[in-house]
Amino acid sequence: MNRIARMLALLPISFLAVFFLYPLATILSRGLLGDGADPMATLGSASLWRVAWFTLWQAALSTVLTTALAMPGAWVLAHRRFRGRALVRAGAVVPFVLPTVVVATAFSALFASLGVDDGPISLAQSTAAIVMAHVFFNYAVVLRTVSTVWERLDIGLEDEARMLGATPWQAFRMITLPRLAPAVLGSASIVFLFSFTSFGVVLLLGGPRKATLDTEIWRYATQRGELDVAAVISVLQLVAVIGTLVLSTVFQHRYSVREPTRGVSRARRAVGTRQHVAQWLCLTSIAVVLGGPLVALVERSFRTSGGYGLASYRSLSAGEGRISVLPQSASEAVTNSLWIAALAALIATAAGLGAAVVSQRGGPLGSLTEAAYLLPLGTSGVLLGLGFLLALDDPPLDLRTSWILIPLAQALVGLPFVLRAVLPVIASIDERLREAAAMLGATPTRVWRAVDLPAIWRATLMGAGFAFAVSLGEFGATVFISRPERLTVPVAIFRLLGRPGTAAQGQAMALSVILMALTTVSILVVERVRPRGSDGW
Amino acid sequence: MVGDRRLEIRGVSVRFDRLLAVDAVDLAIEETEIVALLGPSGCGKSTLLRAIAGLQPVDSGSIVYEGVDLAPVPPHQRGMGLMSQAHSLFPHRSVAENVAFGLELRGLSGEQRRLRVEAMLASVGLAGYDARRIDGLSGGEAQRVALARTLAPGPTLVMLDEPMGSLDRELRERLAVDIRRTLRAEGVSALVVTHDQDEAFTIADRVAVMRAGRVVQVGTPIELRRAPRSTFVAGFLGIDTFVDVVVSAEGEFDIGGLVLRRPDWPAGPAIAVVPPEAIVIGGAGAVTAEVSQQRFRGDHFVTDVLLEGTRLVMNLVEPRREGNAVVVSIDVDRLARVDG
C-alpha cells in the first residue's frame, strides 16, 4: 500500500474517533469523574433503579412478544409461495425503518380509532402501549432474519424425523427449532437492545410517568440541565447494552450449527384446505400486527371535524400561515429533513465504504477498523446526542451552534446499515478473482475497479438508501442538537404532539403520513437495488 | 425367501398437477426380502417411496403393511424407516444423538439407548464414532450413520433412497455389500431406490424396474438379465445390442448369417436381445467375424464385432487388432425375445 492509500485508510477511523469515540469518552469521564454531581448519589437513588427495572422488563416483554408473534409470519414467508410474497417481504420492513415518532403517532391514532384513548379501558400512556409499539417496530427484525434462515434449512430433515417416529410438533421442536435457535436468539437480542434503548416511543406513548433510562437521560440533560446526572445514567445504560451484546454473542456461538451446504429450498404453494387456512392465518397475523396502526394513522390524518378531507394537510402548507408552535413551516421541515438525510447518507456511505475497504485489506488496522465500526450499532441515538452535546460544544471543537452536527449524528446512526450491507459482500469476493486480475497485469487500483466495485456497488447503494431512510426519521440524537432554523420532520411531529387540541394532533398525523411516505419510498428503492441472494437489511 | 407379505402396494397412483408421477403401481415385499426400485431419474421411484412413507398423499390405490391399510396412518406411526438421499443427518446432533433420535421418541431409558446406539454403530462398522460431529464425517461414514439411525428403532421395513447416491464408485460397491449384510443381520425387509443396476444387483433379492411412473418388470437379477421384457429394461441393464429378426414357424431366425433356433419363441417379427455373454469364441457352427473396435475395461475388453454387417458386442479377455478376424458363435439360450 502506498502512502496515499495509507492516509486514506486513516480517514474513516479518524471520523469515528472524533465523532463517536471522543463524545462517548466524554460521557464516560463526565459520568465517572464528573465534579458537578456525585455519581454514587445518582446510582444510589431508588427512583433510578425503578426506572432501570422498568426499562429491563418492558424490553424483555417486548422481545418475547415480538419473537412469538413473528414466528408464524417467518414460517409463511420461508415456506409458502403465493402472489405478492415479495411485496409482503419488502413491506414488512417498513415499520422497522419508520421514524419512532411516526410509530408513536400511529399508535395514538389506533387507540383513538378503537376508542381506547381514554375512559375506563384506556391504553394511552400505558406500558401496554409502549410494548405494542415495540412489537410493531421490531417485528420485521425477527420476521426477516428468521425467515431467511428458515428458508435455507433443509425441511426434508423434518420428514426424516417423522419417519423415526416424531409427530409434526416433535419434528419441529427437536429438529427445526434448535437449528433456528441462532437466528431467533440473534434477532431477539437486537429487539431487546432496541426496546431497551427505546426513546421516542416511550417519550410519546408512555407519558410523563413512564420513564426508561434513555428518556431519563434526555430529561436530565435537556429539561433539568443536570448533564452530570445524565452522564451517570448513560454509563449505566452503556454497561447494560454491552452486557446484552456479550451475552447474545456467547449464546449465539453456543447454539450455532453448521448446516450442510445446499441450495435455497423452494417455497411451495399451499395444497388443500388445511394448508391454505394455515397460510392465510399466518398472513393475517402479519397484516394485523403491521397494518393496523398504519391504517389508523392514515385514516386519522384525513379526518376533519365534518368527515374526511385534506384539512390537516392544507394547514401544514406555508400558504395558510405558519404552525404557531413551530419555528419553521412544515414544508421547510420536509426540505431540511431531505437535505440533512442526504448529507448524512453521503457521510455514512463514504465512511462505511472506506472502513470496509480498509478492513478487507486485513492487518491490525483492518481488524481494528472493523471492530470499531460495529460499535455504533449498540449505541442509542440519545447517547450519541448527549455525547455531541457534552463533547462538541467547547474548544477544541465548538460546533454547538452549527447545524452540521445533525447530519454527523445521523451518519453515525446510519453507518451500521452501510457496513452490514457492504461487509459481507466484500468478504464474499473470491480472492482468486483478484489474483487472476493481478496476474493479467492490473494495478491494485485497477483490480479494485474491475473486481470489487462491480460486486459491491449494489450493496453500497442499498446501504446508502437505508442510511438515508434511517436518517430521515432519526429522533433520539437529533432532538438533543436540533436547531430552530433547521427543524426536521420528526422533531416537528414531536413538538406538535406535545400540543393539546385536535388541530395540532391532526397536523402531527398528516406530517407523520408524509414522513412515512418518504421513508417507504426510499425503502422500496433499496429493495430494487438489493443484490440477489442478500439477506439481512 | 418366501414368507408372509410384509408390504403390499395395489394400484397406487400419485399425481402432480398434470403429471402422473406414479402410475398404478403394484408391488409386494416379503418378510426379510430386499427389493430394489431401479429406474432413471425422474421415473417416480422416490415419489413412490415417499408415498409408502406417508409423506406424499396418494391419489388412488392402497398400501397394506403387515395386514393394515395405511391410508389413515400418519408417517410417524407407520413403523417403517426411511433413509433419504445424501445430507439427511441432523446437523445439530452428534453421531450418537442422531442414532438415538428414534429411540428417544420411543421413550427408551438412557442406558438402553446407549447400548442400542453402540450396537448399531458397531454393526455399520463405526464403533467409537459416538461423540463425532456430523460435519466431520466423510460421505461414506455419513451414509452409514444414516443407516444406523434408520435401523435403530427396529422397523420391520426400511426404505433407502439412493443410499450410495453421492459416493465414489469404489466406495459404493463396498457400502452396497455392507448395507446388504446389515439389513440381513437385522432381519428387516427393505425397499432400495437406485438408478444404478450394479448397485441394485448387489443389494437386492428382487429388482423392480420403473419407467415413467410404471413398474415395467419385476424379477430376480438373473431373471431380468436372462429375460428382459423390453428393450428399455435390457438397455437399463447395460445390454445395447438389439437385432430385428423374423421367427419362422419352427422357431428359426437369422442373426448375421447364423441360423439360430428357439422352438419356444412364437413365430413372427421380433427383436432379439443379444447380451455380450451370448457371443462366444468357437462353439458349434462358429463363423468368422471382424473386430471393429475394442474398449478396455480393466479385466476384459468390450469388443464390437461385425457379422456380415450386423454389429454385435462381446467380451474378450485378450486384445485384438481392429480388422482382425475372430471365430464366434451365438449361445442361443442366452438370447431374449421382445416384441418389435
mmCIF file of N, CA, C and O in Angstrom, chain A residues 448-518:
data_model
loop_
_atom_site.group_PDB
_atom_site.id
_atom_site.type_symbol
_atom_site.label_atom_id
_atom_site.label_comp_id
_atom_site.label_asym_id
_atom_site.label_seq_id
_atom_site.Cartn_x
_atom_site.Cartn_y
_atom_site.Cartn_z
ATOM 1 N N TRP A 448 -9.216 -3.233 -8.030
ATOM 2 C CA TRP A 448 -10.375 -2.819 -7.231
ATOM 3 C C TRP A 448 -11.531 -2.428 -8.142
ATOM 4 O O TRP A 448 -12.672 -2.806 -7.906
ATOM 5 N N ARG A 449 -11.193 -1.686 -9.219
ATOM 6 C CA ARG A 449 -12.260 -1.240 -10.116
ATOM 7 C C ARG A 449 -12.874 -2.398 -10.888
ATOM 8 O O ARG A 449 -14.067 -2.413 -11.178
ATOM 9 N N ALA A 450 -12.038 -3.375 -11.228
ATOM 10 C CA ALA A 450 -12.519 -4.466 -12.087
ATOM 11 C C ALA A 450 -13.222 -5.563 -11.292
ATOM 12 O O ALA A 450 -14.129 -6.202 -11.788
ATOM 13 N N VAL A 451 -12.777 -5.794 -10.052
ATOM 14 C CA VAL A 451 -13.302 -6.926 -9.295
ATOM 15 C C VAL A 451 -14.233 -6.481 -8.159
ATOM 16 O O VAL A 451 -15.378 -6.922 -8.077
ATOM 17 N N ASP A 452 -13.740 -5.585 -7.305
ATOM 18 C CA ASP A 452 -14.512 -5.218 -6.117
ATOM 19 C C ASP A 452 -15.714 -4.348 -6.448
ATOM 20 O O ASP A 452 -16.832 -4.620 -6.008
ATOM 21 N N LEU A 453 -15.444 -3.290 -7.223
ATOM 22 C CA LEU A 453 -16.506 -2.312 -7.469
ATOM 23 C C LEU A 453 -17.761 -2.921 -8.081
ATOM 24 O O LEU A 453 -18.864 -2.692 -7.574
ATOM 25 N N PRO A 454 -17.633 -3.746 -9.153
ATOM 26 C CA PRO A 454 -18.861 -4.315 -9.733
ATOM 27 C C PRO A 454 -19.622 -5.164 -8.719
ATOM 28 O O PRO A 454 -20.842 -5.256 -8.762
ATOM 29 N N ALA A 455 -18.861 -5.774 -7.790
ATOM 30 C CA ALA A 455 -19.519 -6.653 -6.817
ATOM 31 C C ALA A 455 -20.245 -5.860 -5.738
ATOM 32 O O ALA A 455 -21.276 -6.292 -5.224
ATOM 33 N N ILE A 456 -19.693 -4.688 -5.361
ATOM 34 C CA ILE A 456 -20.253 -4.022 -4.176
ATOM 35 C C ILE A 456 -21.113 -2.803 -4.474
ATOM 36 O O ILE A 456 -21.719 -2.254 -3.556
ATOM 37 N N TRP A 457 -21.216 -2.378 -5.729
ATOM 38 C CA TRP A 457 -21.924 -1.110 -5.915
ATOM 39 C C TRP A 457 -23.390 -1.212 -5.525
ATOM 40 O O TRP A 457 -23.960 -0.288 -4.943
ATOM 41 N N ARG A 458 -24.002 -2.372 -5.801
ATOM 42 C CA ARG A 458 -25.403 -2.533 -5.414
ATOM 43 C C ARG A 458 -25.557 -2.501 -3.896
ATOM 44 O O ARG A 458 -26.430 -1.830 -3.356
ATOM 45 N N ALA A 459 -24.666 -3.250 -3.221
ATOM 46 C CA ALA A 459 -24.721 -3.284 -1.759
ATOM 47 C C ALA A 459 -24.480 -1.895 -1.190
ATOM 48 O O ALA A 459 -25.103 -1.491 -0.206
ATOM 49 N N THR A 460 -23.583 -1.139 -1.823
ATOM 50 C CA THR A 460 -23.301 0.205 -1.348
ATOM 51 C C THR A 460 -24.532 1.096 -1.493
ATOM 52 O O THR A 460 -24.908 1.820 -0.565
ATOM 53 N N LEU A 461 -25.168 1.017 -2.656
ATOM 54 C CA LEU A 461 -26.391 1.802 -2.862
ATOM 55 C C LEU A 461 -27.457 1.419 -1.847
ATOM 56 O O LEU A 461 -28.154 2.268 -1.284
ATOM 57 N N MET A 462 -27.560 0.108 -1.590
ATOM 58 C CA MET A 462 -28.553 -0.366 -0.636
ATOM 59 C C MET A 462 -28.268 0.205 0.741
ATOM 60 O O MET A 462 -29.160 0.718 1.411
ATOM 61 N N GLY A 463 -26.989 0.139 1.145
ATOM 62 C CA GLY A 463 -26.611 0.672 2.452
ATOM 63 C C GLY A 463 -26.886 2.169 2.517
ATOM 64 O O GLY A 463 -27.411 2.680 3.522
ATOM 65 N N ALA A 464 -26.567 2.889 1.438
ATOM 66 C CA ALA A 464 -26.804 4.331 1.410
ATOM 67 C C ALA A 464 -28.295 4.621 1.534
ATOM 68 O O ALA A 464 -28.706 5.538 2.264
ATOM 69 N N GLY A 465 -29.112 3.817 0.850
ATOM 70 C CA GLY A 465 -30.562 4.004 0.919
ATOM 71 C C GLY A 465 -31.085 3.808 2.330
ATOM 72 O O GLY A 465 -31.918 4.581 2.815
ATOM 73 N N PHE A 466 -30.574 2.768 2.990
ATOM 74 C CA PHE A 466 -31.005 2.530 4.375
ATOM 75 C C PHE A 466 -30.571 3.678 5.281
ATOM 76 O O PHE A 466 -31.335 4.142 6.125
ATOM 77 N N ALA A 467 -29.306 4.118 5.087
ATOM 78 C CA ALA A 467 -28.807 5.217 5.911
ATOM 79 C C ALA A 467 -29.682 6.451 5.703
ATOM 80 O O ALA A 467 -30.018 7.159 6.667
ATOM 81 N N PHE A 468 -30.089 6.687 4.464
ATOM 82 C CA PHE A 468 -30.947 7.836 4.165
ATOM 83 C C PHE A 468 -32.291 7.699 4.880
ATOM 84 O O PHE A 468 -32.752 8.619 5.558
ATOM 85 N N ALA A 469 -32.902 6.503 4.763
ATOM 86 C CA ALA A 469 -34.212 6.285 5.381
ATOM 87 C C ALA A 469 -34.134 6.431 6.897
ATOM 88 O O ALA A 469 -35.003 7.054 7.527
ATOM 89 N N VAL A 470 -33.088 5.873 7.484
ATOM 90 C CA VAL A 470 -32.943 5.933 8.934
ATOM 91 C C VAL A 470 -32.689 7.377 9.387
ATOM 92 O O VAL A 470 -33.234 7.836 10.380
ATOM 93 N N SER A 471 -31.889 8.096 8.596
ATOM 94 C CA SER A 471 -31.596 9.483 8.952
ATOM 95 C C SER A 471 -32.848 10.353 8.879
ATOM 96 O O SER A 471 -33.057 11.237 9.715
ATOM 97 N N LEU A 472 -33.680 10.102 7.860
ATOM 98 C CA LEU A 472 -34.925 10.865 7.710
ATOM 99 C C LEU A 472 -35.736 10.839 8.998
ATOM 100 O O LEU A 472 -36.327 11.840 9.397
ATOM 101 N N GLY A 473 -35.782 9.685 9.644
ATOM 102 C CA GLY A 473 -36.646 9.539 10.799
ATOM 103 C C GLY A 473 -35.920 9.633 12.115
ATOM 104 O O GLY A 473 -36.531 9.438 13.167
ATOM 105 N N GLU A 474 -34.602 9.901 12.087
ATOM 106 C CA GLU A 474 -33.821 9.903 13.326
ATOM 107 C C GLU A 474 -34.369 10.951 14.297
ATOM 108 O O GLU A 474 -34.593 12.095 13.952
ATOM 109 N N PHE A 475 -34.560 10.512 15.537
ATOM 110 C CA PHE A 475 -35.168 11.412 16.505
ATOM 111 C C PHE A 475 -34.330 11.534 17.764
ATOM 112 O O PHE A 475 -34.034 12.637 18.235
ATOM 113 N N GLY A 476 -33.873 10.397 18.311
ATOM 114 C CA GLY A 476 -33.187 10.368 19.607
ATOM 115 C C GLY A 476 -31.994 11.298 19.694
ATOM 116 O O GLY A 476 -31.849 12.054 20.656
ATOM 117 N N ALA A 477 -31.124 11.248 18.676
ATOM 118 C CA ALA A 477 -29.946 12.099 18.700
ATOM 119 C C ALA A 477 -30.313 13.517 18.266
ATOM 120 O O ALA A 477 -29.869 14.502 18.850
ATOM 121 N N THR A 478 -31.163 13.602 17.238
ATOM 122 C CA THR A 478 -31.475 14.910 16.651
ATOM 123 C C THR A 478 -32.132 15.844 17.656
ATOM 124 O O THR A 478 -31.864 17.048 17.668
ATOM 125 N N VAL A 479 -32.981 15.274 18.528
ATOM 126 C CA VAL A 479 -33.727 16.130 19.441
ATOM 127 C C VAL A 479 -32.782 16.854 20.412
ATOM 128 O O VAL A 479 -33.100 17.915 20.940
ATOM 129 N N PHE A 480 -31.590 16.296 20.632
ATOM 130 C CA PHE A 480 -30.611 16.943 21.506
ATOM 131 C C PHE A 480 -29.974 18.155 20.846
ATOM 132 O O PHE A 480 -29.633 19.128 21.496
ATOM 133 N N ILE A 481 -29.729 18.045 19.537
ATOM 134 C CA ILE A 481 -28.889 19.029 18.864
ATOM 135 C C ILE A 481 -29.664 19.809 17.818
ATOM 136 O O ILE A 481 -29.088 20.551 17.038
ATOM 137 N N SER A 482 -30.985 19.631 17.815
ATOM 138 C CA SER A 482 -31.819 20.283 16.810
ATOM 139 C C SER A 482 -31.688 21.812 16.903
ATOM 140 O O SER A 482 -31.604 22.380 17.980
ATOM 141 N N ARG A 483 -31.635 22.448 15.722
ATOM 142 C CA ARG A 483 -31.554 23.911 15.672
ATOM 143 C C ARG A 483 -32.891 24.450 15.194
ATOM 144 O O ARG A 483 -33.506 23.867 14.296
ATOM 145 N N PRO A 484 -33.351 25.554 15.771
ATOM 146 C CA PRO A 484 -34.656 26.092 15.351
ATOM 147 C C PRO A 484 -34.707 26.383 13.856
ATOM 148 O O PRO A 484 -35.733 26.187 13.207
ATOM 149 N N GLU A 485 -33.556 26.837 13.283
ATOM 150 C CA GLU A 485 -33.594 27.187 11.859
ATOM 151 C C GLU A 485 -33.358 25.969 10.973
ATOM 152 O O GLU A 485 -33.296 26.082 9.755
ATOM 153 N N ARG A 486 -33.154 24.800 11.586
ATOM 154 C CA ARG A 486 -33.017 23.565 10.800
ATOM 155 C C ARG A 486 -33.948 22.496 11.394
ATOM 156 O O ARG A 486 -33.525 21.429 11.775
ATOM 157 N N LEU A 487 -35.223 22.839 11.474
ATOM 158 C CA LEU A 487 -36.219 21.930 12.039
ATOM 159 C C LEU A 487 -36.341 20.685 11.160
ATOM 160 O O LEU A 487 -36.473 20.797 9.946
ATOM 161 N N THR A 488 -36.274 19.487 11.761
ATOM 162 C CA THR A 488 -36.506 18.279 10.968
ATOM 163 C C THR A 488 -37.921 17.771 11.240
ATOM 164 O O THR A 488 -38.535 18.125 12.246
ATOM 165 N N VAL A 489 -38.405 16.923 10.349
ATOM 166 C CA VAL A 489 -39.793 16.472 10.443
ATOM 167 C C VAL A 489 -40.080 15.730 11.757
ATOM 168 O O VAL A 489 -41.074 16.029 12.424
ATOM 169 N N PRO A 490 -39.233 14.757 12.166
ATOM 170 C CA PRO A 490 -39.551 14.063 13.422
ATOM 171 C C PRO A 490 -39.653 15.019 14.611
ATOM 172 O O PRO A 490 -40.540 14.872 15.464
ATOM 173 N N VAL A 491 -38.751 16.000 14.665
ATOM 174 C CA VAL A 491 -38.799 16.950 15.772
ATOM 175 C C VAL A 491 -40.080 17.781 15.694
ATOM 176 O O VAL A 491 -40.728 18.053 16.709
ATOM 177 N N ALA A 492 -40.461 18.151 14.467
ATOM 178 C CA ALA A 492 -41.701 18.912 14.295
ATOM 179 C C ALA A 492 -42.903 18.115 14.784
ATOM 180 O O ALA A 492 -43.786 18.644 15.476
ATOM 181 N N ILE A 493 -42.922 16.817 14.438
ATOM 182 C CA ILE A 493 -44.040 15.969 14.881
ATOM 183 C C ILE A 493 -44.075 15.898 16.402
ATOM 184 O O ILE A 493 -45.134 16.003 17.033
ATOM 185 N N PHE A 494 -42.887 15.739 16.993
ATOM 186 C CA PHE A 494 -42.779 15.676 18.451
ATOM 187 C C PHE A 494 -43.363 16.945 19.085
ATOM 188 O O PHE A 494 -44.147 16.896 20.024
ATOM 189 N N ARG A 495 -43.003 18.093 18.519
ATOM 190 C CA ARG A 495 -43.497 19.363 19.053
ATOM 191 C C ARG A 495 -45.027 19.439 18.936
ATOM 192 O O ARG A 495 -45.717 19.864 19.866
ATOM 193 N N LEU A 496 -45.532 19.013 17.763
ATOM 194 C CA LEU A 496 -46.977 19.091 17.521
ATOM 195 C C LEU A 496 -47.740 18.189 18.478
ATOM 196 O O LEU A 496 -48.787 18.569 19.017
ATOM 197 N N LEU A 497 -47.182 16.975 18.696
ATOM 198 C CA LEU A 497 -47.888 16.031 19.567
ATOM 199 C C LEU A 497 -47.950 16.547 21.000
ATOM 200 O O LEU A 497 -48.847 16.187 21.760
ATOM 201 N N GLY A 498 -46.967 17.364 21.354
ATOM 202 C CA GLY A 498 -46.935 17.902 22.711
ATOM 203 C C GLY A 498 -47.985 18.974 22.938
ATOM 204 O O GLY A 498 -48.167 19.441 24.068
ATOM 205 N N ARG A 499 -48.656 19.393 21.870
ATOM 206 C CA ARG A 499 -49.670 20.451 21.991
ATOM 207 C C ARG A 499 -51.057 19.849 22.131
ATOM 208 O O ARG A 499 -51.382 18.898 21.416
ATOM 209 N N PRO A 500 -51.868 20.387 23.003
ATOM 210 C CA PRO A 500 -53.242 19.889 23.082
ATOM 211 C C PRO A 500 -54.050 20.391 21.890
ATOM 212 O O PRO A 500 -53.605 21.273 21.162
ATOM 213 N N GLY A 501 -55.211 19.804 21.695
ATOM 214 C CA GLY A 501 -56.101 20.284 20.634
ATOM 215 C C GLY A 501 -56.043 19.400 19.406
ATOM 216 O O GLY A 501 -54.993 18.884 19.048
ATOM 217 N N THR A 502 -57.199 19.237 18.782
ATOM 218 C CA THR A 502 -57.292 18.318 17.652
ATOM 219 C C THR A 502 -56.549 18.845 16.429
ATOM 220 O O THR A 502 -56.070 18.062 15.619
ATOM 221 N N ALA A 503 -56.427 20.178 16.283
ATOM 222 C CA ALA A 503 -55.766 20.706 15.097
ATOM 223 C C ALA A 503 -54.308 20.273 15.072
ATOM 224 O O ALA A 503 -53.807 19.750 14.066
ATOM 225 N N ALA A 504 -53.603 20.466 16.197
ATOM 226 C CA ALA A 504 -52.191 20.077 16.266
ATOM 227 C C ALA A 504 -52.047 18.574 16.096
ATOM 228 O O ALA A 504 -51.140 18.103 15.402
ATOM 229 N N GLN A 505 -52.959 17.796 16.713
ATOM 230 C CA GLN A 505 -52.907 16.331 16.578
ATOM 231 C C GLN A 505 -53.079 15.930 15.111
ATOM 232 O O GLN A 505 -52.361 15.078 14.611
ATOM 233 N N GLY A 506 -54.045 16.557 14.447
ATOM 234 C CA GLY A 506 -54.282 16.255 13.039
ATOM 235 C C GLY A 506 -53.070 16.581 12.192
ATOM 236 O O GLY A 506 -52.688 15.812 11.303
ATOM 237 N N GLN A 507 -52.466 17.730 12.515
ATOM 238 C CA GLN A 507 -51.258 18.103 11.767
ATOM 239 C C GLN A 507 -50.134 17.106 12.002
ATOM 240 O O GLN A 507 -49.411 16.740 11.073
ATOM 241 N N ALA A 508 -49.994 16.657 13.270
ATOM 242 C CA ALA A 508 -48.956 15.673 13.580
ATOM 243 C C ALA A 508 -49.173 14.411 12.749
ATOM 244 O O ALA A 508 -48.225 13.823 12.220
ATOM 245 N N MET A 509 -50.438 13.998 12.654
ATOM 246 C CA MET A 509 -50.716 12.769 11.900
ATOM 247 C C MET A 509 -50.466 12.962 10.408
ATOM 248 O O MET A 509 -49.922 12.087 9.742
ATOM 249 N N ALA A 510 -50.861 14.125 9.882
ATOM 250 C CA ALA A 510 -50.618 14.381 8.461
ATOM 251 C C ALA A 510 -49.127 14.406 8.179
ATOM 252 O O ALA A 510 -48.646 13.794 7.201
ATOM 253 N N LEU A 511 -48.362 15.068 9.044
ATOM 254 C CA LEU A 511 -46.916 15.143 8.860
ATOM 255 C C LEU A 511 -46.293 13.746 8.984
ATOM 256 O O LEU A 511 -45.362 13.391 8.262
ATOM 257 N N SER A 512 -46.836 12.927 9.894
ATOM 258 C CA SER A 512 -46.356 11.549 10.048
ATOM 259 C C SER A 512 -46.596 10.747 8.784
ATOM 260 O O SER A 512 -45.749 9.939 8.367
ATOM 261 N N VAL A 513 -47.773 10.934 8.180
ATOM 262 C CA VAL A 513 -48.068 10.208 6.942
ATOM 263 C C VAL A 513 -47.080 10.612 5.853
ATOM 264 O O VAL A 513 -46.568 9.774 5.102
ATOM 265 N N ILE A 514 -46.773 11.925 5.789
ATOM 266 C CA ILE A 514 -45.811 12.397 4.787
ATOM 267 C C ILE A 514 -44.444 11.759 5.029
ATOM 268 O O ILE A 514 -43.802 11.238 4.114
ATOM 269 N N LEU A 515 -44.012 11.746 6.302
ATOM 270 C CA LEU A 515 -42.716 11.157 6.636
ATOM 271 C C LEU A 515 -42.701 9.668 6.327
ATOM 272 O O LEU A 515 -41.713 9.123 5.815
ATOM 273 N N MET A 516 -43.820 9.010 6.646
ATOM 274 C CA MET A 516 -43.915 7.581 6.366
ATOM 275 C C MET A 516 -43.798 7.325 4.862
ATOM 276 O O MET A 516 -43.104 6.399 4.432
ATOM 277 N N ALA A 517 -44.465 8.174 4.069
ATOM 278 C CA ALA A 517 -44.414 8.005 2.619
ATOM 279 C C ALA A 517 -42.982 8.162 2.119
ATOM 280 O O ALA A 517 -42.498 7.358 1.315
ATOM 281 N N LEU A 518 -42.278 9.183 2.618
ATOM 282 C CA LEU A 518 -40.891 9.407 2.190
ATOM 283 C C LEU A 518 -40.019 8.214 2.548
ATOM 284 O O LEU A 518 -39.230 7.721 1.737
#
